[in-house]
PDB file of C-alpha atoms (C1' of nucleotides) in Angstrom:
ATOM      1  CA  MET A  13     -64.407 233.750  84.842  1.00  0.00           C
ATOM      2  CA  SER A  14     -67.121 234.188  82.267  1.00  0.00           C
ATOM      3  CA  GLU A  15     -68.165 230.574  82.736  1.00  0.00           C
ATOM      4  CA  ASP A  16     -71.359 230.223  84.735  1.00  0.00           C
ATOM      5  CA  ARG A  17     -71.532 226.645  85.880  1.00  0.00           C
ATOM      6  CA  THR A  18     -75.239 226.915  86.542  1.00  0.00           C
ATOM      7  CA  ALA A  19     -76.022 227.963  82.961  1.00  0.00           C
ATOM      8  CA  GLU A  20     -77.472 225.604  80.435  1.00  0.00           C
ATOM      9  CA  ILE A  21     -75.106 223.901  78.052  1.00  0.00           C
ATOM     10  CA  VAL A  22     -75.920 224.891  74.491  1.00  0.00           C
ATOM     11  CA  LEU A  23     -75.586 222.152  71.896  1.00  0.00           C
ATOM     12  CA  SER A  24     -75.772 222.447  68.131  1.00  0.00           C
ATOM     13  CA  LEU A  25     -76.559 219.591  65.764  1.00  0.00           C
ATOM     14  CA  GLU A  26     -74.779 218.690  62.529  1.00  0.00           C
ATOM     15  CA  ILE A  27     -76.358 215.418  61.551  1.00  0.00           C
ATOM     16  CA  ASP A  28     -76.817 214.100  58.032  1.00  0.00           C
ATOM     17  CA  ASP A  29     -79.390 211.506  58.998  1.00  0.00           C
ATOM     18  CA  ALA A  30     -82.652 213.392  59.471  1.00  0.00           C
ATOM     19  CA  ALA A  31     -84.287 210.571  61.438  1.00  0.00           C
ATOM     20  CA  LEU A  32     -81.368 210.407  63.859  1.00  0.00           C
ATOM     21  CA  ALA A  33     -81.424 214.163  64.209  1.00  0.00           C
ATOM     22  CA  ASP A  34     -85.111 214.123  65.105  1.00  0.00           C
ATOM     23  CA  ARG A  35     -84.690 211.390  67.691  1.00  0.00           C
ATOM     24  CA  LEU A  36     -81.743 213.173  69.292  1.00  0.00           C
ATOM     25  CA  ALA A  37     -83.525 216.502  69.303  1.00  0.00           C
ATOM     26  CA  ALA A  38     -86.541 214.928  70.958  1.00  0.00           C
ATOM     27  CA  LEU A  39     -84.433 213.203  73.596  1.00  0.00           C
ATOM     28  CA  LEU A  40     -82.220 216.170  74.382  1.00  0.00           C
ATOM     29  CA  GLY A  41     -85.072 218.633  74.421  1.00  0.00           C
ATOM     30  CA  ASN A  42     -86.312 217.153  77.682  1.00  0.00           C
ATOM     31  CA  VAL A  43     -83.001 217.188  79.530  1.00  0.00           C
ATOM     32  CA  ALA A  44     -82.701 219.845  82.176  1.00  0.00           C
ATOM     33  CA  GLY A  45     -79.392 221.673  82.106  1.00  0.00           C
ATOM     34  CA  LEU A  46     -78.873 221.638  78.391  1.00  0.00           C
ATOM     35  CA  ARG A  47     -80.521 223.181  75.401  1.00  0.00           C
ATOM     36  CA  LEU A  48     -80.277 223.027  71.633  1.00  0.00           C
ATOM     37  CA  ALA A  49     -78.795 226.039  69.939  1.00  0.00           C
ATOM     38  CA  ALA A  50     -80.903 228.420  67.948  1.00  0.00           C
ATOM     39  CA  PRO A  51     -79.802 228.868  64.339  1.00  0.00           C
ATOM     40  CA  GLY A  52     -76.573 230.836  64.284  1.00  0.00           C
ATOM     41  CA  GLU A  53     -76.222 230.752  68.040  1.00  0.00           C
ATOM     42  CA  HIS A  54     -72.826 229.948  69.458  1.00  0.00           C
ATOM     43  CA  ALA A  55     -72.810 226.474  70.977  1.00  0.00           C
ATOM     44  CA  ALA A  56     -70.572 225.077  73.677  1.00  0.00           C
ATOM     45  CA  ALA A  57     -70.397 221.783  71.835  1.00  0.00           C
ATOM     46  CA  THR A  58     -71.565 220.267  68.573  1.00  0.00           C
ATOM     47  CA  ILE A  59     -73.062 216.856  67.965  1.00  0.00           C
ATOM     48  CA  ILE A  60     -71.790 215.524  64.677  1.00  0.00           C
ATOM     49  CA  ALA A  61     -72.851 212.477  62.727  1.00  0.00           C
ATOM     50  CA  ARG A  62     -71.570 212.361  59.178  1.00  0.00           C
ATOM     51  CA  ASP A  63     -72.780 209.936  56.599  1.00  0.00           C
ATOM     52  CA  PRO A  64     -70.348 207.033  57.008  1.00  0.00           C
ATOM     53  CA  ARG A  65     -70.639 206.117  53.335  1.00  0.00           C
ATOM     54  CA  ILE A  66     -68.513 209.123  52.479  1.00  0.00           C
ATOM     55  CA  SER A  67     -65.269 207.807  53.980  1.00  0.00           C
ATOM     56  CA  PRO A  68     -65.235 204.028  54.071  1.00  0.00           C
ATOM     57  CA  ALA A  69     -61.958 203.379  52.266  1.00  0.00           C
ATOM     58  CA  ASP A  70     -58.817 203.998  54.242  1.00  0.00           C
ATOM     59  CA  ILE A  71     -55.977 203.705  51.786  1.00  0.00           C
ATOM     60  CA  ALA A  72     -53.401 200.976  52.288  1.00  0.00           C
ATOM     61  CA  LEU A  73     -50.240 202.881  53.193  1.00  0.00           C
ATOM     62  CA  THR A  74     -47.060 201.295  54.486  1.00  0.00           C
ATOM     63  CA  GLN A  75     -45.599 202.388  57.803  1.00  0.00           C
ATOM     64  CA  ARG A  76     -42.797 204.278  56.094  1.00  0.00           C
ATOM     65  CA  GLU A  77     -45.237 206.072  53.843  1.00  0.00           C
ATOM     66  CA  LEU A  78     -47.190 207.141  56.913  1.00  0.00           C
ATOM     67  CA  ASP A  79     -43.964 208.480  58.451  1.00  0.00           C
ATOM     68  CA  VAL A  80     -43.203 210.506  55.353  1.00  0.00           C
ATOM     69  CA  LEU A  81     -46.792 211.675  55.046  1.00  0.00           C
ATOM     70  CA  ALA A  82     -46.865 212.934  58.620  1.00  0.00           C
ATOM     71  CA  LEU A  83     -43.727 214.992  58.086  1.00  0.00           C
ATOM     72  CA  MET A  84     -45.052 216.272  54.789  1.00  0.00           C
ATOM     73  CA  ALA A  85     -48.136 217.527  56.595  1.00  0.00           C
ATOM     74  CA  GLU A  86     -45.807 219.487  58.870  1.00  0.00           C
ATOM     75  CA  GLY A  87     -44.472 221.270  55.829  1.00  0.00           C
ATOM     76  CA  ALA A  88     -41.138 219.499  55.877  1.00  0.00           C
ATOM     77  CA  SER A  89     -39.070 219.399  52.684  1.00  0.00           C
ATOM     78  CA  ASN A  90     -37.689 216.161  51.296  1.00  0.00           C
ATOM     79  CA  LYS A  91     -34.314 217.060  52.730  1.00  0.00           C
ATOM     80  CA  MET A  92     -35.754 217.655  56.200  1.00  0.00           C
ATOM     81  CA  ILE A  93     -37.731 214.424  56.037  1.00  0.00           C
ATOM     82  CA  ALA A  94     -34.588 212.556  55.042  1.00  0.00           C
ATOM     83  CA  ARG A  95     -32.684 213.960  57.996  1.00  0.00           C
ATOM     84  CA  GLN A  96     -35.581 213.283  60.355  1.00  0.00           C
ATOM     85  CA  LEU A  97     -35.954 209.645  59.311  1.00  0.00           C
ATOM     86  CA  GLY A  98     -32.249 209.013  58.839  1.00  0.00           C
ATOM     87  CA  ILE A  99     -32.600 208.037  55.189  1.00  0.00           C
ATOM     88  CA  SER A 100     -31.464 209.587  51.918  1.00  0.00           C
ATOM     89  CA  VAL A 101     -33.359 212.213  49.964  1.00  0.00           C
ATOM     90  CA  HIS A 102     -33.760 209.728  47.141  1.00  0.00           C
ATOM     91  CA  THR A 103     -35.613 207.331  49.386  1.00  0.00           C
ATOM     92  CA  VAL A 104     -37.862 210.116  50.573  1.00  0.00           C
ATOM     93  CA  LYS A 105     -38.681 210.982  46.998  1.00  0.00           C
ATOM     94  CA  PHE A 106     -39.390 207.324  46.365  1.00  0.00           C
ATOM     95  CA  HIS A 107     -41.936 207.214  49.191  1.00  0.00           C
ATOM     96  CA  VAL A 108     -43.405 210.559  48.192  1.00  0.00           C
ATOM     97  CA  GLY A 109     -43.883 209.190  44.696  1.00  0.00           C
ATOM     98  CA  SER A 110     -45.742 206.192  46.098  1.00  0.00           C
ATOM     99  CA  LEU A 111     -47.905 208.491  48.192  1.00  0.00           C
ATOM    100  CA  LEU A 112     -48.796 210.674  45.223  1.00  0.00           C
ATOM    101  CA  ASP A 113     -49.738 207.510  43.393  1.00  0.00           C
ATOM    102  CA  LYS A 114     -51.831 205.944  46.159  1.00  0.00           C
ATOM    103  CA  LEU A 115     -53.514 209.193  47.157  1.00  0.00           C
ATOM    104  CA  ASP A 116     -54.180 210.113  43.540  1.00  0.00           C
ATOM    105  CA  ALA A 117     -52.525 213.479  44.086  1.00  0.00           C
ATOM    106  CA  THR A 118     -50.631 215.728  41.699  1.00  0.00           C
ATOM    107  CA  GLY A 119     -48.177 217.104  44.290  1.00  0.00           C
ATOM    108  CA  ARG A 120     -47.253 216.982  47.950  1.00  0.00           C
ATOM    109  CA  THR A 121     -49.744 219.717  48.849  1.00  0.00           C
ATOM    110  CA  ASP A 122     -52.523 217.838  47.115  1.00  0.00           C
ATOM    111  CA  ALA A 123     -51.408 214.630  48.810  1.00  0.00           C
ATOM    112  CA  VAL A 124     -51.666 216.141  52.289  1.00  0.00           C
ATOM    113  CA  ALA A 125     -55.077 217.619  51.483  1.00  0.00           C
ATOM    114  CA  HIS A 126     -56.383 214.293  50.185  1.00  0.00           C
ATOM    115  CA  ALA A 127     -54.982 212.394  53.147  1.00  0.00           C
ATOM    116  CA  ALA A 128     -56.620 214.822  55.570  1.00  0.00           C
ATOM    117  CA  ARG A 129     -59.927 214.586  53.730  1.00  0.00           C
ATOM    118  CA  ARG A 130     -59.893 210.805  53.912  1.00  0.00           C
ATOM    119  CA  GLY A 131     -58.928 210.812  57.562  1.00  0.00           C
ATOM    120  CA  VAL A 132     -55.575 209.150  56.920  1.00  0.00           C
ATOM    121  CA  ILE A 133     -53.895 211.927  58.878  1.00  0.00           C
ATOM    122  CA  GLU A 134     -55.057 214.466  61.387  1.00  0.00           C
ATOM    123  CA  LEU A 135     -54.163 218.096  60.940  1.00  0.00           C
TER     124      LEU A 135
ATOM    125  CA  MET B  11     -84.143 198.794  57.403  1.00  0.00           C
ATOM    126  CA  SER B  12     -81.293 197.882  59.683  1.00  0.00           C
ATOM    127  CA  GLU B  13     -82.161 200.802  61.950  1.00  0.00           C
ATOM    128  CA  ASP B  14     -83.900 199.739  65.128  1.00  0.00           C
ATOM    129  CA  ARG B  15     -85.809 202.770  66.278  1.00  0.00           C
ATOM    130  CA  THR B  16     -86.127 201.332  69.766  1.00  0.00           C
ATOM    131  CA  ALA B  17     -82.344 200.949  70.236  1.00  0.00           C
ATOM    132  CA  GLU B  18     -80.296 203.348  72.298  1.00  0.00           C
ATOM    133  CA  ILE B  19     -78.376 206.039  70.479  1.00  0.00           C
ATOM    134  CA  VAL B  20     -74.664 205.707  71.217  1.00  0.00           C
ATOM    135  CA  LEU B  21     -72.754 208.954  71.642  1.00  0.00           C
ATOM    136  CA  SER B  22     -69.029 209.481  71.919  1.00  0.00           C
ATOM    137  CA  LEU B  23     -67.370 212.532  73.453  1.00  0.00           C
ATOM    138  CA  GLU B  24     -64.457 214.529  72.073  1.00  0.00           C
ATOM    139  CA  ILE B  25     -64.240 217.458  74.420  1.00  0.00           C
ATOM    140  CA  ASP B  26     -61.111 219.374  75.355  1.00  0.00           C
ATOM    141  CA  ASP B  27     -62.619 221.052  78.396  1.00  0.00           C
ATOM    142  CA  ALA B  28     -62.631 218.420  81.112  1.00  0.00           C
ATOM    143  CA  ALA B  29     -65.204 220.279  83.224  1.00  0.00           C
ATOM    144  CA  LEU B  30     -67.600 220.558  80.319  1.00  0.00           C
ATOM    145  CA  ALA B  31     -67.085 216.899  79.491  1.00  0.00           C
ATOM    146  CA  ASP B  32     -67.945 215.896  83.048  1.00  0.00           C
ATOM    147  CA  ARG B  33     -71.097 217.971  83.123  1.00  0.00           C
ATOM    148  CA  LEU B  34     -72.262 216.624  79.785  1.00  0.00           C
ATOM    149  CA  ALA B  35     -71.492 213.045  80.747  1.00  0.00           C
ATOM    150  CA  ALA B  36     -73.463 213.479  83.970  1.00  0.00           C
ATOM    151  CA  LEU B  37     -76.433 214.999  82.176  1.00  0.00           C
ATOM    152  CA  LEU B  38     -76.516 212.516  79.329  1.00  0.00           C
ATOM    153  CA  GLY B  39     -75.980 209.504  81.534  1.00  0.00           C
ATOM    154  CA  ASN B  40     -79.485 209.877  82.929  1.00  0.00           C
ATOM    155  CA  VAL B  41     -81.281 210.215  79.639  1.00  0.00           C
ATOM    156  CA  ALA B  42     -83.263 207.179  78.604  1.00  0.00           C
ATOM    157  CA  GLY B  43     -82.805 206.244  74.974  1.00  0.00           C
ATOM    158  CA  LEU B  44     -79.195 207.224  74.655  1.00  0.00           C
ATOM    159  CA  ARG B  45     -75.911 206.023  76.035  1.00  0.00           C
ATOM    160  CA  LEU B  46     -72.279 207.085  76.013  1.00  0.00           C
ATOM    161  CA  ALA B  47     -69.942 204.961  73.940  1.00  0.00           C
ATOM    162  CA  ALA B  48     -67.427 202.642  75.538  1.00  0.00           C
ATOM    163  CA  PRO B  49     -63.821 203.301  74.522  1.00  0.00           C
ATOM    164  CA  GLY B  50     -63.344 202.230  70.923  1.00  0.00           C
ATOM    165  CA  GLU B  51     -67.010 201.517  70.443  1.00  0.00           C
ATOM    166  CA  HIS B  52     -68.602 202.794  67.270  1.00  0.00           C
ATOM    167  CA  ALA B  53     -70.890 205.717  68.003  1.00  0.00           C
ATOM    168  CA  ALA B  54     -73.845 206.943  66.013  1.00  0.00           C
ATOM    169  CA  ALA B  55     -72.826 210.527  66.685  1.00  0.00           C
ATOM    170  CA  THR B  56     -69.983 212.431  68.306  1.00  0.00           C
ATOM    171  CA  ILE B  57     -70.170 215.432  70.583  1.00  0.00           C
ATOM    172  CA  ILE B  58     -67.285 217.745  69.807  1.00  0.00           C
ATOM    173  CA  ALA B  59     -66.094 220.801  71.662  1.00  0.00           C
ATOM    174  CA  ARG B  60     -62.635 222.011  70.757  1.00  0.00           C
ATOM    175  CA  ASP B  61     -60.702 224.396  72.912  1.00  0.00           C
ATOM    176  CA  PRO B  62     -61.637 227.774  71.443  1.00  0.00           C
ATOM    177  CA  ARG B  63     -58.296 229.234  72.479  1.00  0.00           C
ATOM    178  CA  ILE B  64     -56.680 227.176  69.768  1.00  0.00           C
ATOM    179  CA  SER B  65     -58.469 228.952  66.932  1.00  0.00           C
ATOM    180  CA  PRO B  66     -59.618 232.371  68.079  1.00  0.00           C
ATOM    181  CA  ALA B  67     -57.704 234.398  65.539  1.00  0.00           C
ATOM    182  CA  ASP B  68     -58.940 234.021  62.031  1.00  0.00           C
ATOM    183  CA  ILE B  69     -56.119 235.518  60.098  1.00  0.00           C
ATOM    184  CA  ALA B  70     -56.809 238.672  58.151  1.00  0.00           C
ATOM    185  CA  LEU B  71     -56.552 237.469  54.574  1.00  0.00           C
ATOM    186  CA  THR B  72     -57.566 239.526  51.580  1.00  0.00           C
ATOM    187  CA  GLN B  73     -60.125 238.175  49.136  1.00  0.00           C
ATOM    188  CA  ARG B  74     -57.455 237.474  46.555  1.00  0.00           C
ATOM    189  CA  GLU B  75     -55.365 235.591  49.055  1.00  0.00           C
ATOM    190  CA  LEU B  76     -58.381 233.448  49.904  1.00  0.00           C
ATOM    191  CA  ASP B  77     -58.851 232.739  46.213  1.00  0.00           C
ATOM    192  CA  VAL B  78     -55.246 231.648  45.844  1.00  0.00           C
ATOM    193  CA  LEU B  79     -55.377 229.666  49.082  1.00  0.00           C
ATOM    194  CA  ALA B  80     -58.451 227.732  47.984  1.00  0.00           C
ATOM    195  CA  LEU B  81     -56.793 226.723  44.735  1.00  0.00           C
ATOM    196  CA  MET B  82     -53.584 225.836  46.566  1.00  0.00           C
ATOM    197  CA  ALA B  83     -55.587 223.475  48.754  1.00  0.00           C
ATOM    198  CA  GLU B  84     -56.768 221.765  45.579  1.00  0.00           C
ATOM    199  CA  GLY B  85     -53.156 221.059  44.710  1.00  0.00           C
ATOM    200  CA  ALA B  86     -53.016 223.580  41.898  1.00  0.00           C
ATOM    201  CA  SER B  87     -49.617 224.857  40.768  1.00  0.00           C
ATOM    202  CA  ASN B  88     -48.865 228.563  40.468  1.00  0.00           C
ATOM    203  CA  LYS B  89     -49.337 228.291  36.739  1.00  0.00           C
ATOM    204  CA  MET B  90     -52.765 226.664  37.119  1.00  0.00           C
ATOM    205  CA  ILE B  91     -53.813 229.240  39.696  1.00  0.00           C
ATOM    206  CA  ALA B  92     -52.716 232.022  37.358  1.00  0.00           C
ATOM    207  CA  ARG B  93     -54.796 230.612  34.538  1.00  0.00           C
ATOM    208  CA  GLN B  94     -57.779 230.046  36.819  1.00  0.00           C
ATOM    209  CA  LEU B  95     -57.768 233.586  38.199  1.00  0.00           C
ATOM    210  CA  GLY B  96     -56.753 235.242  34.978  1.00  0.00           C
ATOM    211  CA  ILE B  97     -53.607 236.800  36.429  1.00  0.00           C
ATOM    212  CA  SER B  98     -49.893 236.268  35.864  1.00  0.00           C
ATOM    213  CA  VAL B  99     -47.768 233.661  37.575  1.00  0.00           C
ATOM    214  CA  HIS B 100     -45.777 236.449  39.178  1.00  0.00           C
ATOM    215  CA  THR B 101     -48.867 237.808  40.854  1.00  0.00           C
ATOM    216  CA  VAL B 102     -49.762 234.355  42.096  1.00  0.00           C
ATOM    217  CA  LYS B 103     -46.305 234.007  43.607  1.00  0.00           C
ATOM    218  CA  PHE B 104     -46.783 237.404  45.197  1.00  0.00           C
ATOM    219  CA  HIS B 105     -49.998 236.295  46.900  1.00  0.00           C
ATOM    220  CA  VAL B 106     -48.495 232.949  47.846  1.00  0.00           C
ATOM    221  CA  GLY B 107     -45.626 234.819  49.464  1.00  0.00           C
ATOM    222  CA  SER B 108     -48.077 236.901  51.467  1.00  0.00           C
ATOM    223  CA  LEU B 109     -49.905 233.750  52.522  1.00  0.00           C
ATOM    224  CA  LEU B 110     -46.715 232.057  53.658  1.00  0.00           C
ATOM    225  CA  ASP B 111     -45.994 235.171  55.664  1.00  0.00           C
ATOM    226  CA  LYS B 112     -49.425 235.571  57.263  1.00  0.00           C
ATOM    227  CA  LEU B 113     -49.873 231.868  57.941  1.00  0.00           C
ATOM    228  CA  ASP B 114     -46.361 231.542  59.300  1.00  0.00           C
ATOM    229  CA  ALA B 115     -45.684 228.702  56.903  1.00  0.00           C
ATOM    230  CA  THR B 116     -42.466 227.550  55.267  1.00  0.00           C
ATOM    231  CA  GLY B 117     -44.068 226.358  52.024  1.00  0.00           C
ATOM    232  CA  ARG B 118     -47.367 225.965  50.219  1.00  0.00           C
ATOM    233  CA  THR B 119     -48.025 222.563  51.777  1.00  0.00           C
ATOM    234  CA  ASP B 120     -47.422 223.971  55.236  1.00  0.00           C
ATOM    235  CA  ALA B 121     -49.636 226.944  54.398  1.00  0.00           C
ATOM    236  CA  VAL B 122     -52.571 224.743  53.441  1.00  0.00           C
ATOM    237  CA  ALA B 123     -52.115 222.636  56.563  1.00  0.00           C
ATOM    238  CA  HIS B 124     -52.001 225.699  58.822  1.00  0.00           C
ATOM    239  CA  ALA B 125     -55.016 227.241  57.123  1.00  0.00           C
ATOM    240  CA  ALA B 126     -56.998 224.054  57.552  1.00  0.00           C
ATOM    241  CA  ARG B 127     -55.990 223.793  61.210  1.00  0.00           C
ATOM    242  CA  ARG B 128     -57.114 227.333  61.905  1.00  0.00           C
ATOM    243  CA  GLY B 129     -60.379 226.828  60.057  1.00  0.00           C
ATOM    244  CA  VAL B 130     -59.530 229.390  57.396  1.00  0.00           C
ATOM    245  CA  ILE B 131     -60.340 226.809  54.749  1.00  0.00           C
ATOM    246  CA  GLU B 132     -62.297 223.580  54.707  1.00  0.00           C
ATOM    247  CA  LEU B 133     -60.760 220.488  53.226  1.00  0.00           C
TER     248      LEU B 133
ATOM    249  C1'  DC C  10     -52.646 265.964  48.534  1.00  0.00           C
ATOM    250  C1'  DC C  11     -50.280 262.376  50.048  1.00  0.00           C
ATOM    251  C1'  DT C  12     -49.930 258.153  52.540  1.00  0.00           C
ATOM    252  C1'  DG C  13     -51.036 253.361  53.018  1.00  0.00           C
ATOM    253  C1'  DG C  14     -53.176 249.116  51.589  1.00  0.00           C
ATOM    254  C1'  DT C  15     -54.448 245.965  48.010  1.00  0.00           C
ATOM    255  C1'  DC C  16     -53.740 244.145  43.637  1.00  0.00           C
ATOM    256  C1'  DC C  17     -51.102 243.545  39.720  1.00  0.00           C
ATOM    257  C1'  DT C  18     -46.640 242.704  36.791  1.00  0.00           C
ATOM    258  C1'  DG C  19     -41.761 241.939  35.468  1.00  0.00           C
ATOM    259  C1'  DG C  20     -36.921 239.861  35.888  1.00  0.00           C
ATOM    260  C1'  DC C  21     -33.437 237.106  38.156  1.00  0.00           C
ATOM    261  C1'  DC C  22     -31.764 233.072  40.524  1.00  0.00           C
ATOM    262  C1'  DA C  23     -30.776 229.211  43.860  1.00  0.00           C
ATOM    263  C1'  DC C  24     -33.086 225.603  45.198  1.00  0.00           C
ATOM    264  C1'  DC C  25     -36.646 222.044  45.398  1.00  0.00           C
ATOM    265  C1'  DC C  26     -39.703 218.785  43.337  1.00  0.00           C
ATOM    266  C1'  DG C  27     -41.322 214.970  40.763  1.00  0.00           C
ATOM    267  C1'  DG C  28     -40.487 211.497  37.147  1.00  0.00           C
ATOM    268  C1'  DC C  29     -37.369 208.658  34.830  1.00  0.00           C
ATOM    269  C1'  DC C  30     -33.673 205.262  34.674  1.00  0.00           C
ATOM    270  C1'  DA C  31     -30.962 201.910  37.345  1.00  0.00           C
ATOM    271  C1'  DG C  32     -29.612 198.920  41.379  1.00  0.00           C
ATOM    272  C1'  DT C  33     -29.328 196.745  46.424  1.00  0.00           C
ATOM    273  C1'  DT C  34     -31.026 194.298  50.750  1.00  0.00           C
ATOM    274  C1'  DT C  35     -34.438 192.177  53.685  1.00  0.00           C
ATOM    275  C1'  DC C  36     -38.463 189.959  54.716  1.00  0.00           C
ATOM    276  C1'  DG C  37     -42.530 186.853  54.585  1.00  0.00           C
ATOM    277  C1'  DC C  38     -45.122 183.761  51.945  1.00  0.00           C
ATOM    278  C1'  DA C  39     -46.083 180.097  48.757  1.00  0.00           C
TER     279       DA C  39
ATOM    280  C1'  DT D  22     -36.275 177.750  47.466  1.00  0.00           C
ATOM    281  C1'  DG D  23     -37.776 180.839  44.600  1.00  0.00           C
ATOM    282  C1'  DC D  24     -40.693 185.233  44.240  1.00  0.00           C
ATOM    283  C1'  DG D  25     -42.802 189.398  45.166  1.00  0.00           C
ATOM    284  C1'  DA D  26     -43.348 193.391  48.339  1.00  0.00           C
ATOM    285  C1'  DA D  27     -41.179 196.770  50.926  1.00  0.00           C
ATOM    286  C1'  DA D  28     -37.459 199.624  51.879  1.00  0.00           C
ATOM    287  C1'  DC D  29     -33.461 201.833  50.478  1.00  0.00           C
ATOM    288  C1'  DT D  30     -29.906 204.343  47.283  1.00  0.00           C
ATOM    289  C1'  DG D  31     -27.892 206.522  43.135  1.00  0.00           C
ATOM    290  C1'  DG D  32     -27.842 209.772  38.895  1.00  0.00           C
ATOM    291  C1'  DC D  33     -30.136 212.769  35.686  1.00  0.00           C
ATOM    292  C1'  DC D  34     -33.170 216.570  34.233  1.00  0.00           C
ATOM    293  C1'  DG D  35     -37.126 219.636  33.095  1.00  0.00           C
ATOM    294  C1'  DG D  36     -40.047 222.372  35.344  1.00  0.00           C
ATOM    295  C1'  DG D  37     -41.886 224.317  39.648  1.00  0.00           C
ATOM    296  C1'  DT D  38     -41.119 226.996  43.780  1.00  0.00           C
ATOM    297  C1'  DG D  39     -39.856 230.761  46.790  1.00  0.00           C
ATOM    298  C1'  DG D  40     -37.055 235.003  47.850  1.00  0.00           C
ATOM    299  C1'  DC D  41     -35.241 239.077  46.168  1.00  0.00           C
ATOM    300  C1'  DC D  42     -35.237 243.270  43.451  1.00  0.00           C
ATOM    301  C1'  DA D  43     -38.038 246.701  40.934  1.00  0.00           C
ATOM    302  C1'  DG D  44     -42.303 249.092  39.250  1.00  0.00           C
ATOM    303  C1'  DG D  45     -47.500 250.871  38.361  1.00  0.00           C
ATOM    304  C1'  DA D  46     -52.711 251.316  39.146  1.00  0.00           C
ATOM    305  C1'  DC D  47     -56.535 251.882  42.149  1.00  0.00           C
ATOM    306  C1'  DC D  48     -59.014 253.540  46.150  1.00  0.00           C
ATOM    307  C1'  DA D  49     -60.226 254.935  51.114  1.00  0.00           C
ATOM    308  C1'  DG D  50     -58.766 257.760  54.835  1.00  0.00           C
ATOM    309  C1'  DG D  51     -56.036 261.289  57.139  1.00  0.00           C
TER     310       DG D  51
END
DNA sequence: CCTGGTCCTGGCCACCCGGCCAGTTTCGCA
DNA sequence: TGCGAAACTGGCCGGGTGGCCAGGACCAGG
């Protein structure tokens, strides 16, 4: 294998908070067996800390809306969703309409993108 | 400020490679000033290492297809994309068709989801 | 020179989507 | 015991979507 288990583990940092980044860099710089990545260098793992103020509001979606949303993210049509959930196409469209409303989206593609951005669903 | 610069930094791990996770946990466990998060505990930062085998192949998309894809991810309709790029709706549909083909998607929503999963676009 | 790839355009058509109207049941909460 | 929220269903319809056919222009490489 190309993996050398004696090699240093290379870590890259993606941290919004500069103070936190400095503290982490200082701490990790003294640990034997791992190393911070040089700019552009491929890292085995990345340490991420995003500004939490960006995504505080998780939208209030009902269970059924979450079901529909998940299938939408899989690219399923209203008809397929209806079959999958054992409900009529009209009901699916009803839930999709609610989702477009709550997610402030103009269409199902936009809805999935918004939901993914806000962490409501995982792609 | 609410930040206590003497407190430990809490890190959580999201690593697909179990061996790598073990090595990192062992290394970081002995570092004074930081600590690994308990399950469910809020962490100041997250160490992420996704299985690279999942997204090795960045699909070969033409520049125009990337343009169309980006606008699709914004929820734009074919008509809006056409206006935005200064081309006809037919041409947009042509590129969308190519995208559906290359991304192995059944529809525009699926295409955006696949593209996001493979890192072709950023939501 | 000719082939292949990309980009562009047109028409046609079945189907899907989203918004509108209307109604039902079930449930928990005041 | 009402009352609203959630879930579900129906019909209707304009516009959007995706698949198919066809074509032309441009440019790099064989």
